[in-house]
Amino acid sequence: MTNPSIRIRGLTKHFGQVRAVDGVDLDIADGEFFAMLGPSGSGKTTVLRMIAGFEQPTSGSIELAGTDVTGRPAYDRDVNTVFQDYALFPHMSVQDNVEYGLRVKKVAKAERHERAKDALASVHLEQYSERRPSQLSGGQRQRVALARALVNRPKVLLLDEPLGALDLKLRRAMQIELKELQREVGITFVFVTHDQEEALTLADRIAIFNDGKIEQVATPAELYEQPINPFVAGFVGTSNLLENESAKTLLGREGSFSIRPEKIHLDPADTTGLQTASGVIREVIYLGATNHYVVDLTTNATLTVARQNLHGASDQNLRHRADTVTLGWLPEHVIELTTKEN
Amino acid sequence: MAASSPGYRKRLASLLAPPMLWLGVAYLGALAALFLTSFWTVNAFGTGEIEQVWNLDNYRALFTISVYRTITLRTLAIAIGVTVIDALLALPIALYMAKVASPRARKWLVIGVLMPLWASYLVKAYAWRGLLSDAGPVAWLLRPLGLDTPGYGLTATVITLAYLWLPYMILPMYAGLERLPDSLLDASADLGARPWLTLRRVVVPVLWPAAVAGSIFTFSLTLGDYIAVKIVGGANQMLGNVVYDNSGVAGNLPFAAAVAAIPVVIMVVYLALVRRTGALENL
Amino acid sequence: MKSIKIASAAVAFALALTACGGSGSGDKGSGGFTAPDVPMAKSLGEGEGSVSILAWPGYAEDGSTDKAYDWVTPFEKTTGCEANVKYFGTSDEAVQLMKTGQYDVVSASGDASLRLIAGGDVAPVNTALTPNYADVWPFLKDRPWNSVNKQMYGIPHGYGANLLMYRTDIVNPAPDSWSAVFDDASKYAGKVTSYDSPIYIADAALYLMKTKPELGIKDPYALDEKQLKASVDLLKAQRQNVGEYWSDYLKQIQSFTTGDSVIGTSWQVIVNTAQGEKVKVDAVLPKEGATGWSDTWMISSKAAHPNCAYKWMDYIISPKANDAVAEYFGEAPSNAKACDIATEGFCDSYHAGDEAYAKQIHYWTTPIKQCLDGRTNVQCTDYARWTQAWTEIKG
């Protein structure tokens, strides 16, 4: 990356004895929709807050568009943030909320007004400008928060769990809106989430955080298809993890491996080129679009197999518990993982 | 539904009757009695016996004798002074308690703020009498700097009352700041506002109802006070002293009642003004 | 706070209403006020085990201030009446507290006694039930401030003068005139103290009586409008130099100790206490004379413990107790026999029993519209007017 929008080197943050962020290096390209994904407490939000300037790093550096901003206060950085709780000013109207950043920067009243109007229009809220935040729904507040941040035309927009407080349906709709908005404005979006599906849907690239460190940075497809270690494999999607003895007996190889459930065939008609194993179905899990079969292999391992529910949910279309089955998979779908010990 | 059954309503009525009776009789009734009394007069010998002759003499005296206007204005000035000082002191203290201090320190700070409330009013007022005395620590500290203790007087009264009522300003402000999400402060900084501007544009407006609630305490408590000024006020007197002197010393309860009506009227006006700012709706 | 005040005002208001209803049946007395018909005790019974006493500071010492001064404990031992003592700071406070009916006896000065009688708060005293009354100086009996139509309303206790106290290390030369707190008060600007009661107007009137004879003041408690105005003007001028007004004798001692006050009116008991605490103070009876008090023990018309109250009134003027109080407080005793056992020279220095001297002290009396000095061509200012004036003086 020749000219990254954000360049982070050796970023570390200690809260007392706790190492919240532990030596993070990261480059985010201009115009990229970048997600930071990880379980709670993994340090992703702290990294975002350090980029925004709300927290000062214990050590390490942050560059924005080639300028070192480490140590600069939040008000002196060309980034804007959409907060998890939206953080709309309760004593101001929607219009005043959106104008706040421009007013602080002493933008003339007419221009300020015009830009705020445009920003509200871009999130379809022009008719709500005189309302107080408390008179809006959750989704509307979310959009005001977006407009308030974008009206300043920052180089980078930071989003802290932006959709976390919305219900599932609204979240899906907002995801699409966010994606469209990012394409429209063309600036760098960095967003923090613990929802892997959201990250896979929205992001160009994803950083997987664990325990204050980044495990892997990759595109959604790479992450899914080529997780580099058991944590990533387990955190992104579901996977069958084969380690030690079970890997040796099943695959005849040393190390840790992952096979995605949908990559495994159930009773394949033609086993040419497949690695196979047989076992007994222990559990059948009905998930609507798919069914998951938990199969105990004769070699003492357990594999989960996902099958699309092509024929509806009637009993005859489902294989039954205690049925004996043969499983088969292509060797290239066995992903070799690096473990910490290696 | 149970909520509308006759039994429920009867129980509700019996539950609410004592407090409503208290409110109606002891609280509003006393106020009405006070107001009525102010239109009567006392017999000539100063034994405090009330003669129920309707007249406006007490109010006439209040408006025509200039000393009462002087005392009213002085009391008002002291109340405003105390309120402003308390607001200015309470804001940084409450801000520190709610937004800076660690949760552990916060607990101790709340106790620290509340602790003076456990001590007797008189103990605190006499403590200030000792502090501000000619031979007291304030004089001892300030004299090397070429300054001196303010001595007993209006300044001492304002200091003492501001000290006495400070917790009543800090606590609502602290509660208000506790409710103010940290993210609002982050958001303001994020949008380019320096800390001062954040204080002015976000913290103070959000805190306004809490400050108004606090000011109602400090303002009304000061308006009615007569003890602190007796202890540290030197030769000065406030409205409360006139009430006390007339009810206690002169036994002229009707005139005392008329004087006592002044702070009531001032508070009504004050609350009306506060209401217009809309601060009461947000309490 | 305010609601408490209003509530208490309402209680006072209710009390005042009942007082109103109860006092309607009295006769018009000669003093220009109504003496209500309150029954007098005919005989004494057994003690009730306790008595509630309202007194000037120093009048009922039980050894807690100073072990050497204790005449309450002997009383409790001989009579079996446990004494509950409350001290008050001004006559006005005493009148107000007596209205509550919680106290059995009170040591009332002349400016309180008549108000108490008129208010029906105290009962006539049957002097036959207090044997020591026989030894009281005759010139203290049947006086205007302790009797109505030859009926005693109390037992004379003692009399004395308001003194001029000063810090010996700061006030130089030692003052001998009230001018030190009036015309020359600016010398100690901000450190002058005065007694916080409308009755203090009489001190200014007394000073004017001697220094401005043209005003024609003959009795500092009988002031017409013009004379009152002159006194008020003098006090307003004094106000510029007053550091604080005092009514709490402990506060008075404290401000002389710290030097916040260096000169002002005081009582002998305050001087004694302060000197006992090694504060450099002394006091004089200035050459203009002084206002003062002649106190009377009175019994409440609502006394819950009348028998113990009578026992106290008799005990407190018994020679030994009367002498002890007088010497401690710094006043002349009322019992002639007290002087027989008093410290050598004490009674002489306080001119005890000297009728001519006693007449020189202008005892606190409640000012009323009828001039107390006998003038009939003019109306005098009453205590309500003085109270108003006092508020104006303090400003």
mmCIF file of C-alpha atoms in Angstrom, chain B residues 6-251:
data_model
loop_
_atom_site.group_PDB
_atom_site.id
_atom_site.type_symbol
_atom_site.label_atom_id
_atom_site.label_comp_id
_atom_site.label_asym_id
_atom_site.label_seq_id
_atom_site.Cartn_x
_atom_site.Cartn_y
_atom_site.Cartn_z
ATOM 1 C CA PRO B 6 -64.070 -0.457 44.465
ATOM 2 C CA GLY B 7 -61.866 -2.285 46.980
ATOM 3 C CA TYR B 8 -58.735 -1.149 45.237
ATOM 4 C CA ARG B 9 -59.867 2.453 45.123
ATOM 5 C CA LYS B 10 -60.748 2.393 48.803
ATOM 6 C CA ARG B 11 -57.320 1.055 49.664
ATOM 7 C CA LEU B 12 -55.690 3.632 47.446
ATOM 8 C CA ALA B 13 -57.670 6.382 49.114
ATOM 9 C CA SER B 14 -56.741 5.219 52.604
ATOM 10 C CA LEU B 15 -53.112 4.982 51.532
ATOM 11 C CA LEU B 16 -52.999 8.471 50.064
ATOM 12 C CA ALA B 17 -55.198 10.222 52.602
ATOM 13 C CA PRO B 18 -52.574 10.853 55.319
ATOM 14 C CA PRO B 19 -49.959 12.404 53.024
ATOM 15 C CA MET B 20 -52.600 14.402 51.151
ATOM 16 C CA LEU B 21 -53.980 15.605 54.469
ATOM 17 C CA TRP B 22 -50.474 16.579 55.485
ATOM 18 C CA LEU B 23 -49.989 18.432 52.227
ATOM 19 C CA GLY B 24 -53.356 20.125 52.421
ATOM 20 C CA VAL B 25 -53.547 21.022 56.088
ATOM 21 C CA ALA B 26 -50.055 21.252 57.465
ATOM 22 C CA TYR B 27 -48.324 22.509 54.355
ATOM 23 C CA LEU B 28 -50.705 24.616 52.297
ATOM 24 C CA GLY B 29 -52.850 25.365 55.354
ATOM 25 C CA ALA B 30 -49.857 26.781 57.186
ATOM 26 C CA LEU B 31 -49.009 28.919 54.199
ATOM 27 C CA ALA B 32 -52.573 30.197 54.041
ATOM 28 C CA ALA B 33 -52.603 30.849 57.785
ATOM 29 C CA LEU B 34 -49.375 32.790 57.440
ATOM 30 C CA PHE B 35 -50.814 34.852 54.658
ATOM 31 C CA LEU B 36 -54.028 35.543 56.603
ATOM 32 C CA THR B 37 -52.089 36.524 59.695
ATOM 33 C CA SER B 38 -50.206 39.147 57.758
ATOM 34 C CA PHE B 39 -53.465 41.099 57.380
ATOM 35 C CA TRP B 40 -54.060 41.264 61.141
ATOM 36 C CA THR B 41 -52.390 43.260 63.862
ATOM 37 C CA VAL B 42 -51.151 42.831 67.439
ATOM 38 C CA ASN B 43 -52.248 44.597 70.590
ATOM 39 C CA ALA B 44 -50.222 47.529 71.727
ATOM 40 C CA PHE B 45 -48.374 46.049 74.688
ATOM 41 C CA GLY B 46 -46.136 43.694 72.783
ATOM 42 C CA THR B 47 -47.441 40.522 74.370
ATOM 43 C CA GLY B 48 -47.931 39.121 70.919
ATOM 44 C CA GLU B 49 -51.673 38.752 71.161
ATOM 45 C CA ILE B 50 -53.221 38.970 67.741
ATOM 46 C CA GLU B 51 -56.186 41.212 67.113
ATOM 47 C CA GLN B 52 -58.137 40.024 64.119
ATOM 48 C CA VAL B 53 -58.670 43.409 62.576
ATOM 49 C CA TRP B 54 -58.327 43.320 58.812
ATOM 50 C CA ASN B 55 -55.878 45.907 57.594
ATOM 51 C CA LEU B 56 -52.993 46.485 55.208
ATOM 52 C CA ASP B 57 -50.792 48.315 57.715
ATOM 53 C CA ASN B 58 -48.144 45.607 57.711
ATOM 54 C CA TYR B 59 -47.756 45.745 53.956
ATOM 55 C CA ARG B 60 -47.923 49.519 53.987
ATOM 56 C CA ALA B 61 -45.025 49.560 56.450
ATOM 57 C CA LEU B 62 -43.097 47.107 54.271
ATOM 58 C CA PHE B 63 -43.434 49.320 51.227
ATOM 59 C CA THR B 64 -43.083 52.732 52.818
ATOM 60 C CA ILE B 65 -40.254 52.183 55.297
ATOM 61 C CA SER B 66 -37.103 52.113 53.215
ATOM 62 C CA VAL B 67 -35.133 49.843 55.531
ATOM 63 C CA TYR B 68 -37.228 46.850 54.512
ATOM 64 C CA ARG B 69 -36.501 47.478 50.860
ATOM 65 C CA THR B 70 -32.801 47.721 51.699
ATOM 66 C CA ILE B 71 -32.927 44.445 53.604
ATOM 67 C CA THR B 72 -34.923 42.732 50.851
ATOM 68 C CA LEU B 73 -32.423 43.814 48.210
ATOM 69 C CA ARG B 74 -29.499 42.803 50.414
ATOM 70 C CA THR B 75 -31.037 39.383 51.015
ATOM 71 C CA LEU B 76 -31.711 38.977 47.311
ATOM 72 C CA ALA B 77 -28.136 39.958 46.471
ATOM 73 C CA ILE B 78 -26.785 37.469 49.008
ATOM 74 C CA ALA B 79 -29.042 34.719 47.606
ATOM 75 C CA ILE B 80 -27.898 35.451 44.048
ATOM 76 C CA GLY B 81 -24.270 35.626 45.136
ATOM 77 C CA VAL B 82 -24.472 32.332 47.009
ATOM 78 C CA THR B 83 -26.224 30.648 44.073
ATOM 79 C CA VAL B 84 -23.705 31.872 41.508
ATOM 80 C CA ILE B 85 -20.719 30.942 43.671
ATOM 81 C CA ASP B 86 -22.177 27.516 44.376
ATOM 82 C CA ALA B 87 -22.887 26.918 40.691
ATOM 83 C CA LEU B 88 -19.338 27.928 39.733
ATOM 84 C CA LEU B 89 -17.829 25.744 42.474
ATOM 85 C CA ALA B 90 -20.139 22.798 41.950
ATOM 86 C CA LEU B 91 -19.619 22.469 38.180
ATOM 87 C CA PRO B 92 -15.924 21.510 38.244
ATOM 88 C CA ILE B 93 -16.377 19.407 41.394
ATOM 89 C CA ALA B 94 -19.349 17.530 39.916
ATOM 90 C CA LEU B 95 -17.533 17.229 36.578
ATOM 91 C CA TYR B 96 -14.508 15.747 38.282
ATOM 92 C CA MET B 97 -16.631 13.375 40.347
ATOM 93 C CA ALA B 98 -18.776 12.153 37.466
ATOM 94 C CA LYS B 99 -16.349 12.137 34.544
ATOM 95 C CA VAL B 100 -12.754 12.032 35.743
ATOM 96 C CA ALA B 101 -12.482 10.235 39.070
ATOM 97 C CA SER B 102 -12.195 6.452 39.156
ATOM 98 C CA PRO B 103 -15.333 4.634 40.361
ATOM 99 C CA ARG B 104 -13.597 3.972 43.678
ATOM 100 C CA ALA B 105 -12.574 7.589 44.185
ATOM 101 C CA ARG B 106 -16.047 8.652 43.064
ATOM 102 C CA LYS B 107 -17.645 6.745 45.928
ATOM 103 C CA TRP B 108 -15.409 8.510 48.423
ATOM 104 C CA LEU B 109 -15.996 11.877 46.808
ATOM 105 C CA VAL B 110 -19.774 11.458 47.087
ATOM 106 C CA ILE B 111 -19.338 10.600 50.754
ATOM 107 C CA GLY B 112 -17.015 13.595 51.108
ATOM 108 C CA VAL B 113 -19.588 15.917 49.593
ATOM 109 C CA LEU B 114 -22.358 14.495 51.760
ATOM 110 C CA MET B 115 -20.329 14.417 54.954
ATOM 111 C CA PRO B 116 -20.752 18.109 55.844
ATOM 112 C CA LEU B 117 -24.510 17.512 55.725
ATOM 113 C CA TRP B 118 -24.174 15.171 58.688
ATOM 114 C CA ALA B 119 -22.732 17.908 60.863
ATOM 115 C CA SER B 120 -24.992 20.394 62.558
ATOM 116 C CA TYR B 121 -25.666 23.652 60.821
ATOM 117 C CA LEU B 122 -24.544 25.565 63.905
ATOM 118 C CA VAL B 123 -21.262 23.687 64.168
ATOM 119 C CA LYS B 124 -20.432 24.597 60.582
ATOM 120 C CA ALA B 125 -21.469 28.222 60.954
ATOM 121 C CA TYR B 126 -19.460 28.590 64.165
ATOM 122 C CA ALA B 127 -16.526 26.889 62.460
ATOM 123 C CA TRP B 128 -16.580 29.660 59.865
ATOM 124 C CA ARG B 129 -16.883 32.201 62.666
ATOM 125 C CA GLY B 130 -13.645 30.807 64.045
ATOM 126 C CA LEU B 131 -11.968 30.633 60.626
ATOM 127 C CA LEU B 132 -12.799 34.202 59.676
ATOM 128 C CA SER B 133 -12.105 35.684 63.092
ATOM 129 C CA ASP B 134 -9.493 38.371 63.605
ATOM 130 C CA ALA B 135 -7.262 35.785 65.271
ATOM 131 C CA GLY B 136 -8.340 32.927 62.992
ATOM 132 C CA PRO B 137 -6.520 30.841 60.380
ATOM 133 C CA VAL B 138 -7.787 32.855 57.405
ATOM 134 C CA ALA B 139 -6.202 36.025 58.780
ATOM 135 C CA TRP B 140 -3.059 34.058 59.659
ATOM 136 C CA LEU B 141 -2.815 32.681 56.128
ATOM 137 C CA LEU B 142 -3.639 35.867 54.257
ATOM 138 C CA ARG B 143 -1.740 38.463 56.269
ATOM 139 C CA PRO B 144 1.691 37.404 54.961
ATOM 140 C CA LEU B 145 0.269 37.969 51.450
ATOM 141 C CA GLY B 146 -0.757 41.512 52.313
ATOM 142 C CA LEU B 147 -4.434 40.511 52.513
ATOM 143 C CA ASP B 148 -6.682 40.085 55.502
ATOM 144 C CA THR B 149 -9.676 38.106 56.677
ATOM 145 C CA PRO B 150 -12.910 39.666 55.427
ATOM 146 C CA GLY B 151 -13.994 39.712 59.061
ATOM 147 C CA TYR B 152 -17.615 39.320 60.046
ATOM 148 C CA GLY B 153 -19.945 40.870 57.519
ATOM 149 C CA LEU B 154 -21.709 40.268 54.227
ATOM 150 C CA THR B 155 -18.689 38.631 52.605
ATOM 151 C CA ALA B 156 -18.427 36.204 55.499
ATOM 152 C CA THR B 157 -22.161 35.547 55.258
ATOM 153 C CA VAL B 158 -21.942 34.751 51.540
ATOM 154 C CA ILE B 159 -18.915 32.492 52.105
ATOM 155 C CA THR B 160 -20.588 30.635 54.955
ATOM 156 C CA LEU B 161 -23.916 30.187 53.187
ATOM 157 C CA ALA B 162 -22.183 29.145 49.975
ATOM 158 C CA TYR B 163 -20.314 26.533 51.991
ATOM 159 C CA LEU B 164 -23.452 25.372 53.797
ATOM 160 C CA TRP B 165 -25.546 24.919 50.662
ATOM 161 C CA LEU B 166 -22.818 23.702 48.280
ATOM 162 C CA PRO B 167 -23.819 20.008 48.559
ATOM 163 C CA TYR B 168 -27.332 20.932 47.457
ATOM 164 C CA MET B 169 -25.821 22.238 44.211
ATOM 165 C CA ILE B 170 -23.215 19.524 43.709
ATOM 166 C CA LEU B 171 -25.575 16.586 44.127
ATOM 167 C CA PRO B 172 -28.116 17.477 41.415
ATOM 168 C CA MET B 173 -25.270 18.496 39.098
ATOM 169 C CA TYR B 174 -23.452 15.243 39.799
ATOM 170 C CA ALA B 175 -26.641 13.275 39.153
ATOM 171 C CA GLY B 176 -27.145 15.245 35.930
ATOM 172 C CA LEU B 177 -23.585 14.573 34.791
ATOM 173 C CA GLU B 178 -23.870 10.893 35.668
ATOM 174 C CA ARG B 179 -26.777 10.731 33.254
ATOM 175 C CA LEU B 180 -24.765 12.579 30.605
ATOM 176 C CA PRO B 181 -23.167 9.829 28.459
ATOM 177 C CA ASP B 182 -19.402 10.121 28.004
ATOM 178 C CA SER B 183 -20.013 9.624 24.318
ATOM 179 C CA LEU B 184 -21.579 13.107 24.123
ATOM 180 C CA LEU B 185 -18.276 14.599 25.245
ATOM 181 C CA ASP B 186 -16.391 12.380 22.788
ATOM 182 C CA ALA B 187 -18.817 13.339 20.028
ATOM 183 C CA SER B 188 -18.305 17.036 20.656
ATOM 184 C CA ALA B 189 -14.518 16.664 20.556
ATOM 185 C CA ASP B 190 -14.861 14.435 17.512
ATOM 186 C CA LEU B 191 -16.743 17.217 15.738
ATOM 187 C CA GLY B 192 -13.887 19.603 16.435
ATOM 188 C CA ALA B 193 -14.877 21.323 19.682
ATOM 189 C CA ARG B 194 -12.167 22.110 22.197
ATOM 190 C CA PRO B 195 -12.913 21.282 25.851
ATOM 191 C CA TRP B 196 -14.126 24.823 26.689
ATOM 192 C CA LEU B 197 -16.515 24.837 23.787
ATOM 193 C CA THR B 198 -17.745 21.372 24.741
ATOM 194 C CA LEU B 199 -18.368 22.660 28.256
ATOM 195 C CA ARG B 200 -20.290 25.644 26.951
ATOM 196 C CA ARG B 201 -22.217 23.990 24.126
ATOM 197 C CA VAL B 202 -22.862 20.519 25.514
ATOM 198 C CA VAL B 203 -22.177 20.126 29.225
ATOM 199 C CA VAL B 204 -23.758 23.332 30.491
ATOM 200 C CA PRO B 205 -26.944 23.084 28.376
ATOM 201 C CA VAL B 206 -27.454 19.420 29.239
ATOM 202 C CA LEU B 207 -26.727 20.232 32.867
ATOM 203 C CA TRP B 208 -28.993 23.287 32.943
ATOM 204 C CA PRO B 209 -32.040 21.583 34.510
ATOM 205 C CA ALA B 210 -29.840 20.091 37.219
ATOM 206 C CA ALA B 211 -28.246 23.466 37.894
ATOM 207 C CA VAL B 212 -31.695 25.029 38.097
ATOM 208 C CA ALA B 213 -32.775 22.351 40.567
ATOM 209 C CA GLY B 214 -29.681 23.097 42.623
ATOM 210 C CA SER B 215 -30.258 26.826 42.422
ATOM 211 C CA ILE B 216 -33.783 26.419 43.754
ATOM 212 C CA PHE B 217 -32.210 24.901 46.867
ATOM 213 C CA THR B 218 -29.390 27.390 47.305
ATOM 214 C CA PHE B 219 -31.550 30.373 46.441
ATOM 215 C CA SER B 220 -34.511 29.545 48.665
ATOM 216 C CA LEU B 221 -32.396 28.286 51.555
ATOM 217 C CA THR B 222 -30.442 31.538 51.502
ATOM 218 C CA LEU B 223 -33.569 33.672 51.232
ATOM 219 C CA GLY B 224 -34.948 32.125 54.393
ATOM 220 C CA ASP B 225 -31.739 32.025 56.400
ATOM 221 C CA TYR B 226 -31.220 34.145 59.498
ATOM 222 C CA ILE B 227 -28.755 32.171 61.587
ATOM 223 C CA ALA B 228 -25.568 32.364 59.531
ATOM 224 C CA VAL B 229 -25.810 36.124 59.276
ATOM 225 C CA LYS B 230 -26.222 36.278 63.056
ATOM 226 C CA ILE B 231 -23.091 34.240 63.556
ATOM 227 C CA VAL B 232 -20.762 35.618 60.892
ATOM 228 C CA GLY B 233 -22.710 38.554 59.474
ATOM 229 C CA GLY B 234 -21.424 41.133 61.930
ATOM 230 C CA ALA B 235 -23.949 43.918 62.313
ATOM 231 C CA ASN B 236 -25.915 42.963 59.194
ATOM 232 C CA GLN B 237 -29.393 41.542 59.003
ATOM 233 C CA MET B 238 -31.374 39.653 56.385
ATOM 234 C CA LEU B 239 -35.093 39.152 55.811
ATOM 235 C CA GLY B 240 -35.045 36.113 58.076
ATOM 236 C CA ASN B 241 -33.775 38.233 60.954
ATOM 237 C CA VAL B 242 -36.608 40.687 60.502
ATOM 238 C CA VAL B 243 -39.049 37.777 60.578
ATOM 239 C CA TYR B 244 -37.322 36.342 63.638
ATOM 240 C CA ASP B 245 -37.092 39.674 65.447
ATOM 241 C CA ASN B 246 -40.723 40.446 64.797
ATOM 242 C CA SER B 247 -42.114 37.043 65.647
ATOM 243 C CA GLY B 248 -39.718 36.181 68.447
ATOM 244 C CA VAL B 249 -38.495 39.472 69.857
ATOM 245 C CA ALA B 250 -41.286 41.899 69.302
ATOM 246 C CA GLY B 251 -44.048 39.328 69.351
#
